[in-house]
Coordinates of C-alpha atoms in Angstrom, one line a residue:
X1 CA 5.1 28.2 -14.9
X2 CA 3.7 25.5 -11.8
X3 CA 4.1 22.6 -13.9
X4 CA 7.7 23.5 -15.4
X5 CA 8.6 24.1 -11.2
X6 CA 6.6 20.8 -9.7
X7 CA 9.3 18.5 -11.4
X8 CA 11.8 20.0 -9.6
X9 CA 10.2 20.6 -6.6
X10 CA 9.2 17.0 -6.7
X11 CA 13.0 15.7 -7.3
X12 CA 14.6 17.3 -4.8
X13 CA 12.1 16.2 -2.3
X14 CA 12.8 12.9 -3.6
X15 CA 16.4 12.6 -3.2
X16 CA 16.5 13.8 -0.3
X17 CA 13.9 11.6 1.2
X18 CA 15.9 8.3 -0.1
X19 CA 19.0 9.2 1.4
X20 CA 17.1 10.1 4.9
X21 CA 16.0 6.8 4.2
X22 CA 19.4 5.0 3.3
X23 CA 21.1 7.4 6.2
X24 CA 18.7 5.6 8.4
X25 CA 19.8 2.1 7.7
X26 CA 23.0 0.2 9.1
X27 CA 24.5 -0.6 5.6
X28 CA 24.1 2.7 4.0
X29 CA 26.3 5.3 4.9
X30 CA 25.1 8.7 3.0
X31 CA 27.8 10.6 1.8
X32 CA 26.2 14.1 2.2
X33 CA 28.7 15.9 -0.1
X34 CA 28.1 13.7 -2.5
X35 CA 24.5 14.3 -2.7
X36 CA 24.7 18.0 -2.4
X37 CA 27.1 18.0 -5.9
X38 CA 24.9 15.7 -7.6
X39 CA 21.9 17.9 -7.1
X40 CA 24.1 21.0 -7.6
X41 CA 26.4 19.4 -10.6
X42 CA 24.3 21.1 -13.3
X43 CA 21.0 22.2 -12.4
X44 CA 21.2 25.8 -13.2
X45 CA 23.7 25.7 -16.5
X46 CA 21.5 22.4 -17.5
X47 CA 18.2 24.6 -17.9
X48 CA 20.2 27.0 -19.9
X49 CA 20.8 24.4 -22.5
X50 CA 17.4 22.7 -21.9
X51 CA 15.7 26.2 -22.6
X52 CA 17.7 26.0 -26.1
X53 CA 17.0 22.6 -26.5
X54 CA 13.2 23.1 -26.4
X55 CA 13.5 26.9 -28.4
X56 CA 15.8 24.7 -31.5
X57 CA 12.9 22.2 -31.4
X58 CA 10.6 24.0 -31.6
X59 CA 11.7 26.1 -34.6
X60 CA 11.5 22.8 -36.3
X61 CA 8.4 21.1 -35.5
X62 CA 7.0 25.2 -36.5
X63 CA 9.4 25.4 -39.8
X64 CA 10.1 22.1 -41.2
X65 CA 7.9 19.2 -39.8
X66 CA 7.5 16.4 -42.9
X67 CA 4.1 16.1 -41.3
X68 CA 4.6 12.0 -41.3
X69 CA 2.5 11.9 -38.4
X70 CA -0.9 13.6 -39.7
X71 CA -2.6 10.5 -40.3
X72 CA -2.2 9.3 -36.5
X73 CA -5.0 9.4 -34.2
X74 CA -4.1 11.0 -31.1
X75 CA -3.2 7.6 -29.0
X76 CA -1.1 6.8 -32.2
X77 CA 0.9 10.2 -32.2
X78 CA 1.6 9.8 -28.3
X79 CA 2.3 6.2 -28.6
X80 CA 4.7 7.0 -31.6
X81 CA 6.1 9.8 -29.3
X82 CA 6.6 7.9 -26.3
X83 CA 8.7 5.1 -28.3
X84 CA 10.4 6.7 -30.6
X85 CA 11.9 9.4 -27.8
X86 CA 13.3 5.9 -26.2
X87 CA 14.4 5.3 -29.3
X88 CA 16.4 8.2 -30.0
X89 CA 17.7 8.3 -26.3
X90 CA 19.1 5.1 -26.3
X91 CA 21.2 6.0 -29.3
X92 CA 21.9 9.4 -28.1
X93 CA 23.2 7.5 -24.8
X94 CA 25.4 4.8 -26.9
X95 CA 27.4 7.5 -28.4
X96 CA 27.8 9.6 -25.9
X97 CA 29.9 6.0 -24.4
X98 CA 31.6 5.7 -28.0
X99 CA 32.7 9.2 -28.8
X100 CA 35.7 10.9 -27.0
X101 CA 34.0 14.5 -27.1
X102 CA 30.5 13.3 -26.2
X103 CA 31.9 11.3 -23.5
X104 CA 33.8 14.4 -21.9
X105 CA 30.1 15.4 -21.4
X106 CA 28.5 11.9 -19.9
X107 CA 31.4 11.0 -17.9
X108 CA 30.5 13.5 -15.1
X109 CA 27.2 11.1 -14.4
X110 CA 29.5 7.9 -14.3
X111 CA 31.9 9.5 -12.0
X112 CA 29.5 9.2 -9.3
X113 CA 30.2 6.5 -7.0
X114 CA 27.1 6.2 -4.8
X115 CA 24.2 4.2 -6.7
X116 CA 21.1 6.7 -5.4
X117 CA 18.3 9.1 -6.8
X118 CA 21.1 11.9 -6.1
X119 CA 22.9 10.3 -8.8
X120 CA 20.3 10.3 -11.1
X121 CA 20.4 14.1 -11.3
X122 CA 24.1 14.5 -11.4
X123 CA 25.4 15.8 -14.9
X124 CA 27.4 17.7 -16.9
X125 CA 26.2 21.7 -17.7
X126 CA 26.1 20.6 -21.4
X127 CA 24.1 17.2 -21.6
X128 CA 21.0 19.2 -23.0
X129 CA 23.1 20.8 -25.5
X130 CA 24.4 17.4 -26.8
X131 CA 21.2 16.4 -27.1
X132 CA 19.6 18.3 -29.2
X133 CA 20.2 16.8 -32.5
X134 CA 19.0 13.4 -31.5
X135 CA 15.1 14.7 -30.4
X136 CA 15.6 17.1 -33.7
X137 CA 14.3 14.0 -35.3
X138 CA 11.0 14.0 -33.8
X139 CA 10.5 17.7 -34.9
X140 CA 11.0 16.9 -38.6
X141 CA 8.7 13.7 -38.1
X142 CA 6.0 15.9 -37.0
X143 CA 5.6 15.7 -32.7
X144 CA 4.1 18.4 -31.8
X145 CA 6.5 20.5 -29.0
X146 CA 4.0 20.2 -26.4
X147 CA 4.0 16.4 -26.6
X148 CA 7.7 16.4 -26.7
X149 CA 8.1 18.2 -23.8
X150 CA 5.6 16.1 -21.4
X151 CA 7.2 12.9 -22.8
X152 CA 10.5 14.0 -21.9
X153 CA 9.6 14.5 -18.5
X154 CA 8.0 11.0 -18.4
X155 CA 11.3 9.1 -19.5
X156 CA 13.3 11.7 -17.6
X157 CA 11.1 11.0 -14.5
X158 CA 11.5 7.0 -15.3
X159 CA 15.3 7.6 -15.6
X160 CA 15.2 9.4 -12.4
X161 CA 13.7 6.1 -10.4
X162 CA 16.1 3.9 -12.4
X163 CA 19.0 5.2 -10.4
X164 CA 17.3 4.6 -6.8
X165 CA 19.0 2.0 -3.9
X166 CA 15.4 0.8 -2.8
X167 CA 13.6 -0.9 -4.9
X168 CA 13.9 -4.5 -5.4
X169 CA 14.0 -6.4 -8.6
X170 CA 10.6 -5.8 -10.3
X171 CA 9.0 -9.4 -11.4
X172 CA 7.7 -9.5 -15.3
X173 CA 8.5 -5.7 -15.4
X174 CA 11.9 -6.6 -15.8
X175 CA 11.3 -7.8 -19.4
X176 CA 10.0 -4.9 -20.5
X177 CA 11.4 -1.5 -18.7
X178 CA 14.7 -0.7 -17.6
X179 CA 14.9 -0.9 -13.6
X180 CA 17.3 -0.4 -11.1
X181 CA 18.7 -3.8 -11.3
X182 CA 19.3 -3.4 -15.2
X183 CA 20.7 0.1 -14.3
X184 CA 23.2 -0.9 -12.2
X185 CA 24.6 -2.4 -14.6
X186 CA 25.5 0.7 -16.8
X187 CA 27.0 1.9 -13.4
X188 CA 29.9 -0.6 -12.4
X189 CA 33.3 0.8 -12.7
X190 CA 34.5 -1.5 -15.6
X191 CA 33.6 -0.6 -19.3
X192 CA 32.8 -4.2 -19.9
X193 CA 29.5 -3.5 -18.0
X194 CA 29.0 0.2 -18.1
X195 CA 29.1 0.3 -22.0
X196 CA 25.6 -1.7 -21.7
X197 CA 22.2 -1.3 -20.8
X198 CA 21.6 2.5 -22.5
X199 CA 18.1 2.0 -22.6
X200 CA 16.3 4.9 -20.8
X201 CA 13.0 3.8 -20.2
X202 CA 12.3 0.4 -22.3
X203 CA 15.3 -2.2 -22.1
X204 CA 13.8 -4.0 -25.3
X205 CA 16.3 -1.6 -27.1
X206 CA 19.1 -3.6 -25.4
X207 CA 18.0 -6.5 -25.5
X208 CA 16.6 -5.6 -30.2
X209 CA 20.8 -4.4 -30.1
X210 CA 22.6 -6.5 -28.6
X211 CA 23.5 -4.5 -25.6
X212 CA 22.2 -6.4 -22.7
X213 CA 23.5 -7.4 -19.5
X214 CA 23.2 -8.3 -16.1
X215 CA 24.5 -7.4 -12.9
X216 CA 28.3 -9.4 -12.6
X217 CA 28.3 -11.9 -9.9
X218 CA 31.2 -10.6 -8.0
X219 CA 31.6 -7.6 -5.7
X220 CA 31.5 -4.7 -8.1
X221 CA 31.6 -1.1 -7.7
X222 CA 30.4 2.0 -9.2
X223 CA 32.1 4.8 -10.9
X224 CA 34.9 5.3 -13.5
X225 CA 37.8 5.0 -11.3
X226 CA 41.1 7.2 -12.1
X227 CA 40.6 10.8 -11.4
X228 CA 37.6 11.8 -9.0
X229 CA 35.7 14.6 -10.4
X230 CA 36.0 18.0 -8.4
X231 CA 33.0 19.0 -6.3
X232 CA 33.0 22.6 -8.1
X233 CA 30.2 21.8 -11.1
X234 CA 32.3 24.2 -13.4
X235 CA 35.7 21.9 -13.3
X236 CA 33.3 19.1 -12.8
X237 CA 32.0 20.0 -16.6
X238 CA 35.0 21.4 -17.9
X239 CA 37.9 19.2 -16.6
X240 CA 36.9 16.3 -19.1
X241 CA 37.4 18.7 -22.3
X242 CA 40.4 20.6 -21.4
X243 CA 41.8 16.9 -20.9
X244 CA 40.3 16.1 -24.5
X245 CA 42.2 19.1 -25.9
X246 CA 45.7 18.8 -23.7
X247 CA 44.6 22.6 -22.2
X248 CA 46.8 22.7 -18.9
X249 CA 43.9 24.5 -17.1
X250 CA 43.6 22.5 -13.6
X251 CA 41.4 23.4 -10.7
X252 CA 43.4 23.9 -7.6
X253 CA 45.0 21.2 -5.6
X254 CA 45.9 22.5 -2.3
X255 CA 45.0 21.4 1.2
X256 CA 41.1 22.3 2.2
X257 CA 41.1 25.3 4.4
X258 CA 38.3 24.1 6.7
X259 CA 35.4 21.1 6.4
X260 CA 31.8 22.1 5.7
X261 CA 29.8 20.1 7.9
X262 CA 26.6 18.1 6.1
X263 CA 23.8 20.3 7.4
X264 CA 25.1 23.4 6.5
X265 CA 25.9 22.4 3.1
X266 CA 22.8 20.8 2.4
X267 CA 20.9 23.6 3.6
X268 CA 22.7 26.0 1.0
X269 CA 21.8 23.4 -1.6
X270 CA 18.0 23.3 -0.7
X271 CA 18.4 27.2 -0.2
X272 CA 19.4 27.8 -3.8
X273 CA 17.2 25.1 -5.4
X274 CA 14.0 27.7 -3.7
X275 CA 15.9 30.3 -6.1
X276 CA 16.2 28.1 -9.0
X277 CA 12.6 27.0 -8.5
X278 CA 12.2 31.0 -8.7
X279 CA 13.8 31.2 -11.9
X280 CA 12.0 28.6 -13.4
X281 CA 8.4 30.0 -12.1
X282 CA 9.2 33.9 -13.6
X283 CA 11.1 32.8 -16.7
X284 CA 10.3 29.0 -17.8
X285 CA 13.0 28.5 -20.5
X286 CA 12.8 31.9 -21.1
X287 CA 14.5 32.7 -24.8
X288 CA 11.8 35.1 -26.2
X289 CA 12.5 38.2 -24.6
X290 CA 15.8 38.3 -22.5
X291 CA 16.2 40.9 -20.0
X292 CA 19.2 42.2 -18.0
X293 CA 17.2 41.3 -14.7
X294 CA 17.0 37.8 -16.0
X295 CA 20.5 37.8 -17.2
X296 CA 21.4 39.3 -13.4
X297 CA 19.6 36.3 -11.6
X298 CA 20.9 33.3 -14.0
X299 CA 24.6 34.3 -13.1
X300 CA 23.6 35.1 -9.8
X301 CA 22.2 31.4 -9.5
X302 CA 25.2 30.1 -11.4
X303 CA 27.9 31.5 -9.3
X304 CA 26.1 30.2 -5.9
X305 CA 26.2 26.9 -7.4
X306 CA 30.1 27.1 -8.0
X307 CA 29.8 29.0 -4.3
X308 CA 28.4 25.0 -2.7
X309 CA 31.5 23.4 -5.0
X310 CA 34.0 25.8 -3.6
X311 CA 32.7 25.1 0.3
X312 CA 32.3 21.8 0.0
X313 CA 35.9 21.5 -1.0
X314 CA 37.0 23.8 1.7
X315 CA 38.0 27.1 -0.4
X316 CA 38.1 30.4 1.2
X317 CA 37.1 31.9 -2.1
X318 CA 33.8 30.2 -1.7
X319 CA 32.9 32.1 1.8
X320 CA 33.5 35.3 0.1
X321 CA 31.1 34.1 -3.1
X322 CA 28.5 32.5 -1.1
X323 CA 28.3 35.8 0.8
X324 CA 27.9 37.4 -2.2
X325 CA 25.5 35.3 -3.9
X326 CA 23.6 36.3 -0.4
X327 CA 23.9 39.6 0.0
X328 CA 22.8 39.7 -3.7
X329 CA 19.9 37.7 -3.8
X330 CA 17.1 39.5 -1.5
X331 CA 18.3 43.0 -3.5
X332 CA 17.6 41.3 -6.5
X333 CA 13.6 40.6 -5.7
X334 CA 13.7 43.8 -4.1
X335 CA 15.2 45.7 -7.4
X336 CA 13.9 43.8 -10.0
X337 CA 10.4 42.3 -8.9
X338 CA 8.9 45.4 -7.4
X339 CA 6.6 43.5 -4.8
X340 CA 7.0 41.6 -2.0
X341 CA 6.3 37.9 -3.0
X342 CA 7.4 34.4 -1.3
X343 CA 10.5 34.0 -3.3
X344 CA 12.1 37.1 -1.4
X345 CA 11.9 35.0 2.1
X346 CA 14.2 32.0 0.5
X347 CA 16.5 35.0 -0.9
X348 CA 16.8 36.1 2.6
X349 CA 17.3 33.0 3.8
X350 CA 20.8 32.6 1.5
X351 CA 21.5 35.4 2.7
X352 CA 21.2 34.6 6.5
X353 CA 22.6 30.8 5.9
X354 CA 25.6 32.9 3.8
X355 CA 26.4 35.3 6.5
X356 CA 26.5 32.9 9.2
X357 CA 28.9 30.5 7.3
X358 CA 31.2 33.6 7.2
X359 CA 30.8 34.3 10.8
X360 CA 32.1 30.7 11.8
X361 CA 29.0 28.7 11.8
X362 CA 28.7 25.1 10.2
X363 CA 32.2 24.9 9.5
X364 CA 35.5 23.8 11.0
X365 CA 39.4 25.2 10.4
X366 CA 41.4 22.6 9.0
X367 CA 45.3 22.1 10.4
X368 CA 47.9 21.6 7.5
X369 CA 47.7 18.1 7.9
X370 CA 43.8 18.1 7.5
X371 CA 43.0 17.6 10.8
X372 CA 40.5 19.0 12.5
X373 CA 40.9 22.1 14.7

């Protein structure tokens, strides 16, 4: 399963190596919390719903494929592939800004307020699962899955760049792809601008749609504005649909109970990405044959991640969770994998990183006021 875990590998190493790079400069200041939530907003619940995205399409392309495509050479099939995904993500994207529910999903990616890679990666648990019906299309028409899925990680991969700080405006490419510059756009905090530019990879959608637009010429900012999403990915994902349906479930508003320093939270992030990377490398997306073990490690993965949420908002609960997700990782491996293999050193490592946050370490008592103690 290497080349379902090089993607992520790849990402992270990415994201963290721009905001190094931004941290590094006078005008950016990297808001390290911010980057650990976007990298830990959906990662685990979001391959979940990819696994089901892939297993619905391919039941498709096996069961129901019109077979439209037979009579393409193989550059025509991946050229039709290639476009017509664009195509069916740009309107997948418009809708998600023109439907209330669909939104309550998207809106976690425009709540962001940092234009970086980090961004890029931040979204809701359930944005595979909306997506599904859109790619369906592309089943019945005949891709094969294997195309579909290394095309998907092309455009996700382009999507991913489009959301960098770096790179400068791209000459004649701007005419044809969507770049950071056009990007931006989609980002500023006022409708007017952010309900343009859907285009994932190819702006000539926009453009073909009448969707277009550039960058405004006064001082802008990025976001939604309102409410700022919780750090905890599960109110994060959930918040926006128990708004939707007037449920009075709210995640907790009292004071922070103590201030996670940077380093110690984005160590816990990398830590757990090493155990998602795991995941990924024994299971892929793993719906054939489902076994307790592998039911025991996705929770496992997915309470850690609400674990980071709860400590970099200060809850006590979280040192408590965290310590758990530790304590339970390495017996895990242990229990379940029969060997000793690398993936058992990383568990280890949670659980090292876990037991020392509990001890005191990387972390500082809060007053009632919120001051430091």
């Amino acid at each position: 399963m290497s080349d379902l875990v090089l993607p992520i590998v790849a990402m992270v190493m990415l994201v963290m190596a721009e905001a190094l790079v931004l941290s590094r400069q006078d005008k950016h200041q990297v808001n390290w919390h911010d980057v650990v939530f976007n990298l830990n907003s959906g990662h685990i619940m979001l391959w979940l719903f990819r696994g089901l995205e892939v297993t619905c399409y391919g039941y498709v392309a096996l069961h129901f494929s019109q077979h439209w495509l037979d009579g393409l050479s193989t550059w025509g099939l991946w050229l039709f592939a290639l476009l017509a995904w664009d195509f069916a993500f740009y309107w997948l994207h418009r809708l998600h800004h023109r439907f209330s529910l669909l939104w309550a999903v998207h809106v976690v990616h425009h709540q962001g307020e940092h234009f970086n890679l980090s961004l890029g990666v931040r979204n809701s648990w359930y944005s595979s699962l909306t997506s599904i019906p859109f790619f369906l299309l592309l089943a019945l028409a005949g891709v094969p899955l294997s195309v579909f899925i290394t095309v998907s990680i092309f455009h996700y991969s382009v999507q991913l760049f489009n959301h960098n700080a770096l790179t400068p405006k791209l000459g004649w490419l701007e005419y044809i792809l969507v770049t950071p510059n056009h990007h931006r756009v989609h980002h500023v905090c006022d409708r007017a601008y952010s309900d343009k530019n859907f285009g994932g990879s190819f702006i000539f959608w926009d453009k073909l749609f009448g969707t277009f637009a550039r960058l405004p010429e006064t001082e802008y900012r990025f976001g939604t504005g309102g409410e700022r999403s919780s750090r905890n990915p599960f109110w994060a994902s959930n918040r926006p649909f128990f708004r939707l349906l007037k449920l009075p479930f709210l995640p907790a508003n009292s004071a922070a109970a103590f201030h996670c320093r940077a380093r110690a939270l984005t160590s816990g992030m990398l830590l757990l990405f090493v155990l998602v990377a795991s995941y990924v490398w024994i299971y892929g997306y793993g719906y054939q044959h489902i076994s307790r073990e592998q039911v025991a490690l996705f929770v496992l993965l997915a309470l850690g991640a609400v674990a980071l949420g709860g400590l970099s908002e200060g809850r006590r609960w979280s040192l408590l969770l965290w310590l758990t997700v530790g304590l339970a990782s390495p017996a895990w491996f242990i229990l379940c994998r029969n060997a000793v293999e690398p993936w058992l050193v990383a568990a280890l490592l949670v659980m090292l990183h876990s037991m020392a946050l509990a001890a005191g370490w990387g972390r500082q008592t809060l007053k009632p006021g919120g001051e430091h103690v």
